[in-house]
PDB file of C-alpha atoms and ligand atoms in Angstrom:
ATOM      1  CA  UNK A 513     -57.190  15.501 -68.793  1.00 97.00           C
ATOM      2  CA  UNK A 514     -59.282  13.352 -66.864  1.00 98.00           C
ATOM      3  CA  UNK A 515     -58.195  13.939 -62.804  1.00 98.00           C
ATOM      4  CA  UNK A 516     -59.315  11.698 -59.843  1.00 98.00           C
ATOM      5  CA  UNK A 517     -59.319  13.221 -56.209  1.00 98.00           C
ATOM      6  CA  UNK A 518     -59.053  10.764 -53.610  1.00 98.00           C
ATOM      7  CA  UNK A 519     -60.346  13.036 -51.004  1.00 98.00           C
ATOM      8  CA  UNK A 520     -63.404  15.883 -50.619  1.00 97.00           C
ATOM      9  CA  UNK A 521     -62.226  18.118 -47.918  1.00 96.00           C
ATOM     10  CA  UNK A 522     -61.105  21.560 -48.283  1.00 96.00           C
ATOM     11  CA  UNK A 523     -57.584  20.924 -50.510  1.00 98.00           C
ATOM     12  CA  UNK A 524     -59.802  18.650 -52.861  1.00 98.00           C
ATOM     13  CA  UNK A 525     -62.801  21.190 -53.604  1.00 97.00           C
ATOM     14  CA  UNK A 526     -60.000  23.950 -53.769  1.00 98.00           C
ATOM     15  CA  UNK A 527     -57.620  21.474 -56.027  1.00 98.00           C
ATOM     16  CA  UNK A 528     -61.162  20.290 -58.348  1.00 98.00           C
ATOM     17  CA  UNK A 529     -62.398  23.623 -58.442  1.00 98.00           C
ATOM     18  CA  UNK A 530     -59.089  24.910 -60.083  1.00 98.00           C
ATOM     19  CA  UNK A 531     -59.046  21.978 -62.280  1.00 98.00           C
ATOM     20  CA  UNK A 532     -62.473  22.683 -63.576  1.00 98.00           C
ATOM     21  CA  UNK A 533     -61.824  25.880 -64.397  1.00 97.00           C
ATOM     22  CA  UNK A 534     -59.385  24.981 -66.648  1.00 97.00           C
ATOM     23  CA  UNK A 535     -61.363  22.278 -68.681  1.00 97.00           C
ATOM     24  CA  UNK A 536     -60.102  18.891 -67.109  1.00 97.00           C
ATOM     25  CA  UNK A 537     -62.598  16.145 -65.777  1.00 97.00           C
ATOM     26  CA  UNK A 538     -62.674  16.234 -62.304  1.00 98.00           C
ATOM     27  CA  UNK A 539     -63.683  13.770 -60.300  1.00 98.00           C
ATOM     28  CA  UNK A 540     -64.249  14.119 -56.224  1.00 98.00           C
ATOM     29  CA  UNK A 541     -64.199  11.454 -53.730  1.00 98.00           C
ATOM     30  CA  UNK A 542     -65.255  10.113 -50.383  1.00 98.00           C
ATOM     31  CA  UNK A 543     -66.621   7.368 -48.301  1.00 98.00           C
ATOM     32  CA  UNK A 544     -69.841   8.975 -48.125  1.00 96.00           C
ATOM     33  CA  UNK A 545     -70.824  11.031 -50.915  1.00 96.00           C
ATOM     34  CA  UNK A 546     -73.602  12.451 -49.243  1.00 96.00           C
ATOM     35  CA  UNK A 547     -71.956  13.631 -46.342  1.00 94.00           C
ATOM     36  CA  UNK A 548     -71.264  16.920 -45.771  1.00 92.00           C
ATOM     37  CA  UNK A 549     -67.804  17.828 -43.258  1.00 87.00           C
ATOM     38  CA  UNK A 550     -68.243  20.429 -40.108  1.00 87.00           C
ATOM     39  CA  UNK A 551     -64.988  21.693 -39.828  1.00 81.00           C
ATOM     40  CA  UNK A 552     -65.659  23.640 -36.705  1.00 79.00           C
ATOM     41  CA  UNK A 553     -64.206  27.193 -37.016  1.00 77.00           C
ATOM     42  CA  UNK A 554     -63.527  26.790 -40.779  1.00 78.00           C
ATOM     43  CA  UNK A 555     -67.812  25.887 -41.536  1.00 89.00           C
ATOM     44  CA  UNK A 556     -69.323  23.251 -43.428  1.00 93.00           C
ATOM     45  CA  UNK A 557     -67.746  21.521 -46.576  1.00 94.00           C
ATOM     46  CA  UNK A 558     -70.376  20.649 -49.280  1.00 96.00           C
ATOM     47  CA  UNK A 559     -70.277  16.832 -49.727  1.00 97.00           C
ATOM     48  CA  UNK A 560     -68.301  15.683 -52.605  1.00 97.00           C
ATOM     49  CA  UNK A 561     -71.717  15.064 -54.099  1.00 97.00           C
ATOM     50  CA  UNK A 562     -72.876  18.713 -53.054  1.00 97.00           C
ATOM     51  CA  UNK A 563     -69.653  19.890 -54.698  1.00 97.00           C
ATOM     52  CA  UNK A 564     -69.957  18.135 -58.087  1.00 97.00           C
ATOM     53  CA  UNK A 565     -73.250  18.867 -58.039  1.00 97.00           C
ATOM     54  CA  UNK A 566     -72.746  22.774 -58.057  1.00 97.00           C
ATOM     55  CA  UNK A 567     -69.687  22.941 -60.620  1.00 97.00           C
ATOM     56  CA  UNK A 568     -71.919  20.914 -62.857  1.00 95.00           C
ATOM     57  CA  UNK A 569     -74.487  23.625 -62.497  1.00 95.00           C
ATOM     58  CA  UNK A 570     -71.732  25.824 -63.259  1.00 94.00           C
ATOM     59  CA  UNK A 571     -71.409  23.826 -67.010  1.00 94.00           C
ATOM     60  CA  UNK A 572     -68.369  21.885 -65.328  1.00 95.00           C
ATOM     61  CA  UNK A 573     -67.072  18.324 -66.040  1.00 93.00           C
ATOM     62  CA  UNK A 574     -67.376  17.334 -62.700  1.00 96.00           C
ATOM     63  CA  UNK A 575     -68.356  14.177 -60.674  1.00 97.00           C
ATOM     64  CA  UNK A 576     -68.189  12.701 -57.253  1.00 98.00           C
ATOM     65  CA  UNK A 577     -67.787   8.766 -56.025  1.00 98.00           C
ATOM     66  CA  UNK A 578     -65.700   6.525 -54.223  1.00 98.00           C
ATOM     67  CA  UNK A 579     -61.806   6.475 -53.743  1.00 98.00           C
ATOM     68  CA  UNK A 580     -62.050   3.331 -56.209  1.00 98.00           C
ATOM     69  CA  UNK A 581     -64.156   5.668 -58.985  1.00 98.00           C
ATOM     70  CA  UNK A 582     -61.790   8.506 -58.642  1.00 98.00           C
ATOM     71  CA  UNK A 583     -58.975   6.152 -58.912  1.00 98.00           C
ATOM     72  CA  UNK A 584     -60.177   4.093 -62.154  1.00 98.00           C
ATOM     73  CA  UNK A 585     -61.676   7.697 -63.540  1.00 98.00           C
ATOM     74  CA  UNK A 586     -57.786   9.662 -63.185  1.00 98.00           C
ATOM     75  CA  UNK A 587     -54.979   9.543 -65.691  1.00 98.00           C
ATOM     76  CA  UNK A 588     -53.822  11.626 -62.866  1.00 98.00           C
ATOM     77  CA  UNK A 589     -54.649  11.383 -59.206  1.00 99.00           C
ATOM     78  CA  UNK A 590     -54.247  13.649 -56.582  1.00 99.00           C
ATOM     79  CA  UNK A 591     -54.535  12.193 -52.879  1.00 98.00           C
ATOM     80  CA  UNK A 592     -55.770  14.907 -50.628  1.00 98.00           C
ATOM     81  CA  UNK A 593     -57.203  12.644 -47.725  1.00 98.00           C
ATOM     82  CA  UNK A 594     -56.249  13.096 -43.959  1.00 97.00           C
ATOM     83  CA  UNK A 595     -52.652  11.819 -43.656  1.00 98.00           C
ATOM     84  CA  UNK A 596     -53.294   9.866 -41.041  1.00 98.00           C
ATOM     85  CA  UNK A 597     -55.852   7.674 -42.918  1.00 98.00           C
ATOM     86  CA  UNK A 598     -53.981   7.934 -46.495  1.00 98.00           C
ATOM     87  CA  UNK A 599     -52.786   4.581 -46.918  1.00 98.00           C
ATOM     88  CA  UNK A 600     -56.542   2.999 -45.990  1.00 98.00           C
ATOM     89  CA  UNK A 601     -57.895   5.920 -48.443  1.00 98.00           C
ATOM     90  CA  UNK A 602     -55.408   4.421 -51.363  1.00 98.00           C
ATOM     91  CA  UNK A 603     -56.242   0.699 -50.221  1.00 98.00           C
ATOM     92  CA  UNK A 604     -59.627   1.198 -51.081  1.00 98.00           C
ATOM     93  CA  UNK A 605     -58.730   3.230 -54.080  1.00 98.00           C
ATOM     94  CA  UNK A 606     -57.646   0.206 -55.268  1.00 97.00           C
ATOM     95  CA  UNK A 607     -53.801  -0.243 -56.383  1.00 96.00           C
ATOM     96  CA  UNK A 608     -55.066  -1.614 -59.851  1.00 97.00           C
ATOM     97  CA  UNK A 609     -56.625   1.543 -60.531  1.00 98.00           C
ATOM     98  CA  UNK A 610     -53.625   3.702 -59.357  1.00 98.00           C
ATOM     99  CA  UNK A 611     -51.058   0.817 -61.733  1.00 98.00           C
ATOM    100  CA  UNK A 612     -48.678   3.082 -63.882  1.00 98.00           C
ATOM    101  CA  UNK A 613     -50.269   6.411 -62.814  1.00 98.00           C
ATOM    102  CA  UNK A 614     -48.724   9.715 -61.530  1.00 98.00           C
ATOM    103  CA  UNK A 615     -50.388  10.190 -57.913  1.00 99.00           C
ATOM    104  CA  UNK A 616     -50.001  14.046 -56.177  1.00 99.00           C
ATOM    105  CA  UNK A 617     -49.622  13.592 -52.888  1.00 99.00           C
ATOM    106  CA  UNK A 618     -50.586  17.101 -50.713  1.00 98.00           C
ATOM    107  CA  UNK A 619     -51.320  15.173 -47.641  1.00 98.00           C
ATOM    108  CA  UNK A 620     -49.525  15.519 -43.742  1.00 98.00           C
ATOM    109  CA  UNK A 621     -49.249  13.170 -41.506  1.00 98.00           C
ATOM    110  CA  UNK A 622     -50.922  15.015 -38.863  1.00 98.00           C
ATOM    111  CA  UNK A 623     -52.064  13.697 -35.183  1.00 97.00           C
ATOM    112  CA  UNK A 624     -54.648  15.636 -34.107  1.00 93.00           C
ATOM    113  CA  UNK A 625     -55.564  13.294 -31.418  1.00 94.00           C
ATOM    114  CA  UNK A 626     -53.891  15.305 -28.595  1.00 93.00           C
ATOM    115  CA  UNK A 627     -55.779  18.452 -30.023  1.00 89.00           C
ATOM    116  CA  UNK A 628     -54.562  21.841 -31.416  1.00 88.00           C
ATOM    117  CA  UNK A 629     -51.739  22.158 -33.165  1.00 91.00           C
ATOM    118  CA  UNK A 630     -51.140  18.631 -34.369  1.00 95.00           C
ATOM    119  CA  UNK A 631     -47.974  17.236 -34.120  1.00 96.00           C
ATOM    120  CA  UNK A 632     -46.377  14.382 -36.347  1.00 98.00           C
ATOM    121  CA  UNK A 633     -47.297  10.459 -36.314  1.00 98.00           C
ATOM    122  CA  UNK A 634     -44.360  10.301 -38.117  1.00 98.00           C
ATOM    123  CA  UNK A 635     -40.892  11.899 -39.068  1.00 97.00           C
ATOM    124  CA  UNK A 636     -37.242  12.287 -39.433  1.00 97.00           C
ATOM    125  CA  UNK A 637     -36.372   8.830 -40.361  1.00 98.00           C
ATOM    126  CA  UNK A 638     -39.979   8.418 -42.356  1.00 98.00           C
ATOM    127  CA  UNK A 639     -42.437  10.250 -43.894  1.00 98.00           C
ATOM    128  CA  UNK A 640     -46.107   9.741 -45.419  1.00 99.00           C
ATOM    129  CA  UNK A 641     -44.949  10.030 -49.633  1.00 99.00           C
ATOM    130  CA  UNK A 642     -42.288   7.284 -48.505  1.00 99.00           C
ATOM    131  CA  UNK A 643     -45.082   5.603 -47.224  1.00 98.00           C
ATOM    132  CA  UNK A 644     -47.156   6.116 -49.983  1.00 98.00           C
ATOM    133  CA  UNK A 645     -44.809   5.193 -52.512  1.00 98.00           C
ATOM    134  CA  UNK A 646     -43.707   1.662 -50.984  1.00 98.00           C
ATOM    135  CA  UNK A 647     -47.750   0.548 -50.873  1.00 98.00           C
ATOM    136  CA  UNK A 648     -47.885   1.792 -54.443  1.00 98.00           C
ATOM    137  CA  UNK A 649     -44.334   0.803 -55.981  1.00 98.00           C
ATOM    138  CA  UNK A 650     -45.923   0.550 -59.508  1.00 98.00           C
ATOM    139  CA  UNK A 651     -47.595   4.179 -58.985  1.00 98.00           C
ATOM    140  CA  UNK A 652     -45.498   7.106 -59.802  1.00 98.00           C
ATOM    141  CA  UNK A 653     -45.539   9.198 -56.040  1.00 99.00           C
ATOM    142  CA  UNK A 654     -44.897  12.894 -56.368  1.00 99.00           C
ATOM    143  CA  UNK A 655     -45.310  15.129 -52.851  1.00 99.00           C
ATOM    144  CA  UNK A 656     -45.936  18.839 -54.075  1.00 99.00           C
ATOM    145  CA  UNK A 657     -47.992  21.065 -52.450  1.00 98.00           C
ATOM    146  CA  UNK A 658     -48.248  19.935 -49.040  1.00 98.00           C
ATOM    147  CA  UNK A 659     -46.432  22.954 -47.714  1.00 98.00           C
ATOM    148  CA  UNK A 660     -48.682  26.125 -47.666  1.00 98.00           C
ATOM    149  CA  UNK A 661     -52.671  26.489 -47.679  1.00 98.00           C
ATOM    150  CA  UNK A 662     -55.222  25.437 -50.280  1.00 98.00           C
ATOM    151  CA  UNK A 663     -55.933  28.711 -51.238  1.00 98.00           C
ATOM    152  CA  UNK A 664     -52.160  29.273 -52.441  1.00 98.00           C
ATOM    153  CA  UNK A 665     -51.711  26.180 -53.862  1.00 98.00           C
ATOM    154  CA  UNK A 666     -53.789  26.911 -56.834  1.00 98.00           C
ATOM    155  CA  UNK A 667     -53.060  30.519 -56.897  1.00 98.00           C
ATOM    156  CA  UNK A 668     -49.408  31.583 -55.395  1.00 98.00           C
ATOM    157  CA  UNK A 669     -50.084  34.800 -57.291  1.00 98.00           C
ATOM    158  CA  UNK A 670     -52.511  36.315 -54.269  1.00 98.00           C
ATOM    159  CA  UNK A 671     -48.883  36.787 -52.726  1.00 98.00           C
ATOM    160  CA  UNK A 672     -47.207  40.252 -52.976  1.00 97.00           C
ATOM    161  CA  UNK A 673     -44.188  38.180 -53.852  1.00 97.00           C
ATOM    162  CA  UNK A 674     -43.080  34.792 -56.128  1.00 97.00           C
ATOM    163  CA  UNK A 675     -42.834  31.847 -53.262  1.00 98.00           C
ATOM    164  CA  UNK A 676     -41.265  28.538 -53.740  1.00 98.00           C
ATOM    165  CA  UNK A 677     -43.055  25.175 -54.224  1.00 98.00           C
ATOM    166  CA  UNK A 678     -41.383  21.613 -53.879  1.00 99.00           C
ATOM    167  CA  UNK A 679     -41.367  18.315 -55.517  1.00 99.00           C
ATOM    168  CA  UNK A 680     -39.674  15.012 -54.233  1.00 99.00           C
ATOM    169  CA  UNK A 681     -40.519  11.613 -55.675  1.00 99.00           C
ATOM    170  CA  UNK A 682     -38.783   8.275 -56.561  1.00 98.00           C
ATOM    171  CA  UNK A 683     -39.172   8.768 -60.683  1.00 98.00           C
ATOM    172  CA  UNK A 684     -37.604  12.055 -62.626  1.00 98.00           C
ATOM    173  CA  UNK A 685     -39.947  11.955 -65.392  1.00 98.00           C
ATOM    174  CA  UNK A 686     -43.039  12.295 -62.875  1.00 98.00           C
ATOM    175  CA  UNK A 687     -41.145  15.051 -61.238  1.00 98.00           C
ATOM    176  CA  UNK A 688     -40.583  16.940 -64.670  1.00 98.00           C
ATOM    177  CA  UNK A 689     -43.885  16.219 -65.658  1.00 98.00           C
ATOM    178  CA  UNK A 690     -45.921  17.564 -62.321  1.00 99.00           C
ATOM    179  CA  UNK A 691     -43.595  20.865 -62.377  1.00 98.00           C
ATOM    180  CA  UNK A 692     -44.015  21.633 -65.845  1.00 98.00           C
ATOM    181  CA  UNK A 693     -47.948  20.981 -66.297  1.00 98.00           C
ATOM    182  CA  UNK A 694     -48.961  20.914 -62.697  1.00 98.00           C
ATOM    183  CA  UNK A 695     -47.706  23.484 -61.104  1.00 98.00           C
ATOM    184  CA  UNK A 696     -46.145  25.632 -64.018  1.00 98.00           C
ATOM    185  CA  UNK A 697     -48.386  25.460 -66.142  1.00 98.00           C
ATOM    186  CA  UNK A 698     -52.189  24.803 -64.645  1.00 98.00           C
ATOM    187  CA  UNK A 699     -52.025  26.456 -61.084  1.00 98.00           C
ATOM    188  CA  UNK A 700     -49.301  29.641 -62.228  1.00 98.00           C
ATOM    189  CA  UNK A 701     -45.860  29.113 -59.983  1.00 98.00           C
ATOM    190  CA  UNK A 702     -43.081  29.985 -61.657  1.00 98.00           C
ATOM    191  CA  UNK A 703     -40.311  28.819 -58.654  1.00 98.00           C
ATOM    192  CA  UNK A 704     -40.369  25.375 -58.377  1.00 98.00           C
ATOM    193  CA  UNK A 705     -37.685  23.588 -56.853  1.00 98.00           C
ATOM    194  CA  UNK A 706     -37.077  20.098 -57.427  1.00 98.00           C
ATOM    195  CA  UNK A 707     -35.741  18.399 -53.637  1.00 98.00           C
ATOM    196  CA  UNK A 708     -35.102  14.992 -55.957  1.00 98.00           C
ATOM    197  CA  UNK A 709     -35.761  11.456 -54.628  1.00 98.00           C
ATOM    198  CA  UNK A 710     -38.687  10.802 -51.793  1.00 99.00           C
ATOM    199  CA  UNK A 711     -36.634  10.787 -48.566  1.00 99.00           C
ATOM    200  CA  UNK A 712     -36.846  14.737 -49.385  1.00 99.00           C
ATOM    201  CA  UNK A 713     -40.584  14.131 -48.015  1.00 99.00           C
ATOM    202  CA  UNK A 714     -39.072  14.217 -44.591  1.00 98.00           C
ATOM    203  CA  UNK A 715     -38.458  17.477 -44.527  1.00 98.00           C
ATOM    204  CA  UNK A 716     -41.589  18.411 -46.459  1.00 98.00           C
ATOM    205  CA  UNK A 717     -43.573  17.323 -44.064  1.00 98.00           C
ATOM    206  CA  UNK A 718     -41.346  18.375 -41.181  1.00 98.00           C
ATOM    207  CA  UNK A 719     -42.681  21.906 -42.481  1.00 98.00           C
ATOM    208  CA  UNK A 720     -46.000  21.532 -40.700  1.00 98.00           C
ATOM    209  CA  UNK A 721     -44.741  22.523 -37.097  1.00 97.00           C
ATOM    210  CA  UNK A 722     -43.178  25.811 -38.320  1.00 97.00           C
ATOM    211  CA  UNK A 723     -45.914  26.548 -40.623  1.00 98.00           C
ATOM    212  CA  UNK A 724     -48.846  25.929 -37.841  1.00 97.00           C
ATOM    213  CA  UNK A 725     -46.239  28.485 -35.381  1.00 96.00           C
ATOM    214  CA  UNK A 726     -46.168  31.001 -38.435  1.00 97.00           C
ATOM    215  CA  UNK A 727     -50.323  30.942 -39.405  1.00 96.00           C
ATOM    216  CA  UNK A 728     -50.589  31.612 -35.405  1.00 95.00           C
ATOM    217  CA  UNK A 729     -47.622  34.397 -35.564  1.00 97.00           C
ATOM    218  CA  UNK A 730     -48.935  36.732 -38.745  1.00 97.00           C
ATOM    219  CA  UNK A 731     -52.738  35.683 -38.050  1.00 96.00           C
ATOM    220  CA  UNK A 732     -53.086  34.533 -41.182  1.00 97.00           C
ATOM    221  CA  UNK A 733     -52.525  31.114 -44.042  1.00 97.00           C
ATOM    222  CA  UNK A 734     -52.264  33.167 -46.669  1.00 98.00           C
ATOM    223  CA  UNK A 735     -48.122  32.745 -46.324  1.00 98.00           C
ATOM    224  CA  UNK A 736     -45.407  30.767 -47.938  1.00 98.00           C
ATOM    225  CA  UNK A 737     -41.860  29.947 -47.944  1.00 97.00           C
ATOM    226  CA  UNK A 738     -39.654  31.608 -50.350  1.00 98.00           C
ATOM    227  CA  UNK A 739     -35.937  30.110 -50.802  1.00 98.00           C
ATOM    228  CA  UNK A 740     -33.523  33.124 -51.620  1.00 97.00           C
ATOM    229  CA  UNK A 741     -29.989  31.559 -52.844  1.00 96.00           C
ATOM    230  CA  UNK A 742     -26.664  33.418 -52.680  1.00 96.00           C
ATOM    231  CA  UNK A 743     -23.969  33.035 -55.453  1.00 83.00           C
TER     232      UNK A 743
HETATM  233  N1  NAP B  12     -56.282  22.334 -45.663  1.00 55.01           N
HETATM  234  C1  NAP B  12     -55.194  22.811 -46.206  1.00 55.01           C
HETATM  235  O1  NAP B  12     -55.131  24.009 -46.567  1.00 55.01           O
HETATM  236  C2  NAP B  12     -54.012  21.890 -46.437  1.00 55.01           C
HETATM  237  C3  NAP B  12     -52.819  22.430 -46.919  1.00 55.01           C
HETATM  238  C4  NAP B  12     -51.734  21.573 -47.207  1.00 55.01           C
HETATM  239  C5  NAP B  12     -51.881  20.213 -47.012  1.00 55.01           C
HETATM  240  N2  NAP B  12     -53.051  19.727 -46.514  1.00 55.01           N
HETATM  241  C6  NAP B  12     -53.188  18.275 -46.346  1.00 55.01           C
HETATM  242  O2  NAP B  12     -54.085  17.825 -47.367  1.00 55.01           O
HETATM  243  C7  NAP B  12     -54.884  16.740 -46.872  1.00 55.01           C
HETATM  244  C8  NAP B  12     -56.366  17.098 -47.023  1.00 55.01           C
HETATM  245  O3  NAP B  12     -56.650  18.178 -46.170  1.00 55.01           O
HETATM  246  P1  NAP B  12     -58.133  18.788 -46.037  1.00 55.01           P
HETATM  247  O4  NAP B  12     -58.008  19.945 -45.139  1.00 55.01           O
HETATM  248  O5  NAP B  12     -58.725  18.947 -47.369  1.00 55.01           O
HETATM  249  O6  NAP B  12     -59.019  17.670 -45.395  1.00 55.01           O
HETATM  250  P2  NAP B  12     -58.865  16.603 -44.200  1.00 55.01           P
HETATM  251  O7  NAP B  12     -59.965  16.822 -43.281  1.00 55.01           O
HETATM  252  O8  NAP B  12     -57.471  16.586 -43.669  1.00 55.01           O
HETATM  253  O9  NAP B  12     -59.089  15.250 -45.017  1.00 55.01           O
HETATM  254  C9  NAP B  12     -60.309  15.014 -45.588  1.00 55.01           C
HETATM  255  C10 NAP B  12     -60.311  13.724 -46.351  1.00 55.01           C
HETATM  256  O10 NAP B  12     -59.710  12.656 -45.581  1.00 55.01           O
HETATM  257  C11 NAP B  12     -60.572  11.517 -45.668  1.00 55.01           C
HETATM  258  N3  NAP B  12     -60.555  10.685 -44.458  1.00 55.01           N
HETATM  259  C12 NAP B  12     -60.711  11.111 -43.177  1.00 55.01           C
HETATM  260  N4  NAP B  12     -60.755  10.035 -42.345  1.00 55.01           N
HETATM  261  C13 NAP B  12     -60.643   8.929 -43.136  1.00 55.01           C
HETATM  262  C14 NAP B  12     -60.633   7.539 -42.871  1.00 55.01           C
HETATM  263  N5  NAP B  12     -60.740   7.043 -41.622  1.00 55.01           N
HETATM  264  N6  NAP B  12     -60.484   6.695 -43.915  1.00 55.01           N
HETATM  265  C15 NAP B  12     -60.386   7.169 -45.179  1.00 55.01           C
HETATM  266  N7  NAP B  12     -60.404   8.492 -45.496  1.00 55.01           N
HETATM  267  C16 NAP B  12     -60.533   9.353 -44.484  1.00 55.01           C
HETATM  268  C17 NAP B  12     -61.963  12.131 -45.769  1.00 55.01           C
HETATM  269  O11 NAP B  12     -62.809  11.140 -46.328  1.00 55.01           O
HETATM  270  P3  NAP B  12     -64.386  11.373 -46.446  1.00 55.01           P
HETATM  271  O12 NAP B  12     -64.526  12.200 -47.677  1.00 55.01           O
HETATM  272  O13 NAP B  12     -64.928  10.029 -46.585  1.00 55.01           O
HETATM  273  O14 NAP B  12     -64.804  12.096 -45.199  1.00 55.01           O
HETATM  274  C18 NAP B  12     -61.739  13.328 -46.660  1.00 55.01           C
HETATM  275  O15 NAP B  12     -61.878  12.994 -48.016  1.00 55.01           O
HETATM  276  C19 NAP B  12     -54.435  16.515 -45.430  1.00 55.01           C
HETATM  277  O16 NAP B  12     -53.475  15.488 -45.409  1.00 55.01           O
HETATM  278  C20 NAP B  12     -53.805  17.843 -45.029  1.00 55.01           C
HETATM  279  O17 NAP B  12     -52.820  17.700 -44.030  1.00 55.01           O
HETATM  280  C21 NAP B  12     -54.110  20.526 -46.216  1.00 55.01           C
END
């Protein structure tokens, strides 16, 4: 399948490198694909040009443009941008390209502008896949993935334990569809529970505080959520 990243940061190279692996087209994205991203404590991220340059090396389908390449290049399209700058990301992506699509949506709404740890722009009453999905009504908005690191995203099996991963989005079929192939079947997790429409986003995203409190309580991202039911 051919997959367009709107984004090049950490989540995308993680998401495209995955992807690659596993035979799909990937395209990567930015606003400058040339320019690489100092992320302070975490290092350097390649450019998305860097990126696709090295997993092409590697004998991978891979490619890097803008958010309007990625968009037009996907039959699926993940947005893994800054949540704060999402909606201009998918703007530019162009809503023809993203017309009748399923679009991934991993992103948080966080403000960083008071510093460390980010709080929400946004929450309770609203979140960013509602957002997301009422720019885009004729794209089909699934949030998965949003709640734990990169790393486990694309491999929940580095966990001692199964963990649980989410959907939530407006249209069943795209729900189905992204925890069957998506998350079943490409990236391995075999709990996936489905929260149902996209007001469920709320509390998706209202995950970030706790999860920030938790990576500074164990020392560590390599964590997740696991939902234990009784009878
Ligand atoms: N890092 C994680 O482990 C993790 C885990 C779960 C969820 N998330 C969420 O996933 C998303 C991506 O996270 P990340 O850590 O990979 O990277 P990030 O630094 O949050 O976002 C990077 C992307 O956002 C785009 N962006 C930044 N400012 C922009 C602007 N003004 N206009 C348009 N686009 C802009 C960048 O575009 P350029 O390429 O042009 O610079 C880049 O592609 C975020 O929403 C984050 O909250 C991250």
């Amino acid at each position: 399948m051919d997959i367009g990243i709107i984004g090049s940061g950490q989540v995308a190279q993680t998401l495209a490198g995955k992807l690659l692996e596993l035979g799909h087209g990937v395209m990567v994205s930015s606003r400058d694909v040339t320019a690489a991203k100092d992320r302070g404590d975490w290092g350097v991220i390649p450019s998305a040009g860097e990126f696709a340059a090295a997993q092409t090396a590697l004998g991978r389908a891979a490619a890097a443009g803008s958010f309007a390449d990625a968009a037009a290049f996907g039959e699926l399209i993940i947005n893994a941008t800054a949540g704060e700058h999402s909606l201009d990301a998918l703007q530019s992506a162009g809503t023809s390209h993203l017309h009748g699509k399923i679009l991934v949506d991993v992103a948080n709404p966080l403000d960083f502008s008071r510093g460390m740890p980010p709080t929400l722009l946004f929450c309770n009453t609203d979140s960013l896949g509602e957002r997301i999905q009422a720019a885009l009504p004729d794209t089909r908005v699934v949030k998965a993935l949003n709640t734990m690191n990169a790393g486990v995203m694309i491999d929940p099996g580095q966990l001692p334990e199964e963990t649980t991963v989410f959907v939530a989005g407006d249209d069943q079929k795209a729900r189905d569809w992204v925890s069957a192939e998506v998350l079943t079947a490409w990236f391995g997790w075999r709990h996936v529970v489905d929260l149902g429409d996209m007001t469920a986003a709320r509390g998706l995203e209202m995950w970030m505080p706790l999860w920030l409190r938790l990576w500074g309580a164990t020392g560590t991202g390599v964590m997740n959520l696991k939902v234990v039911t009784g009878a």
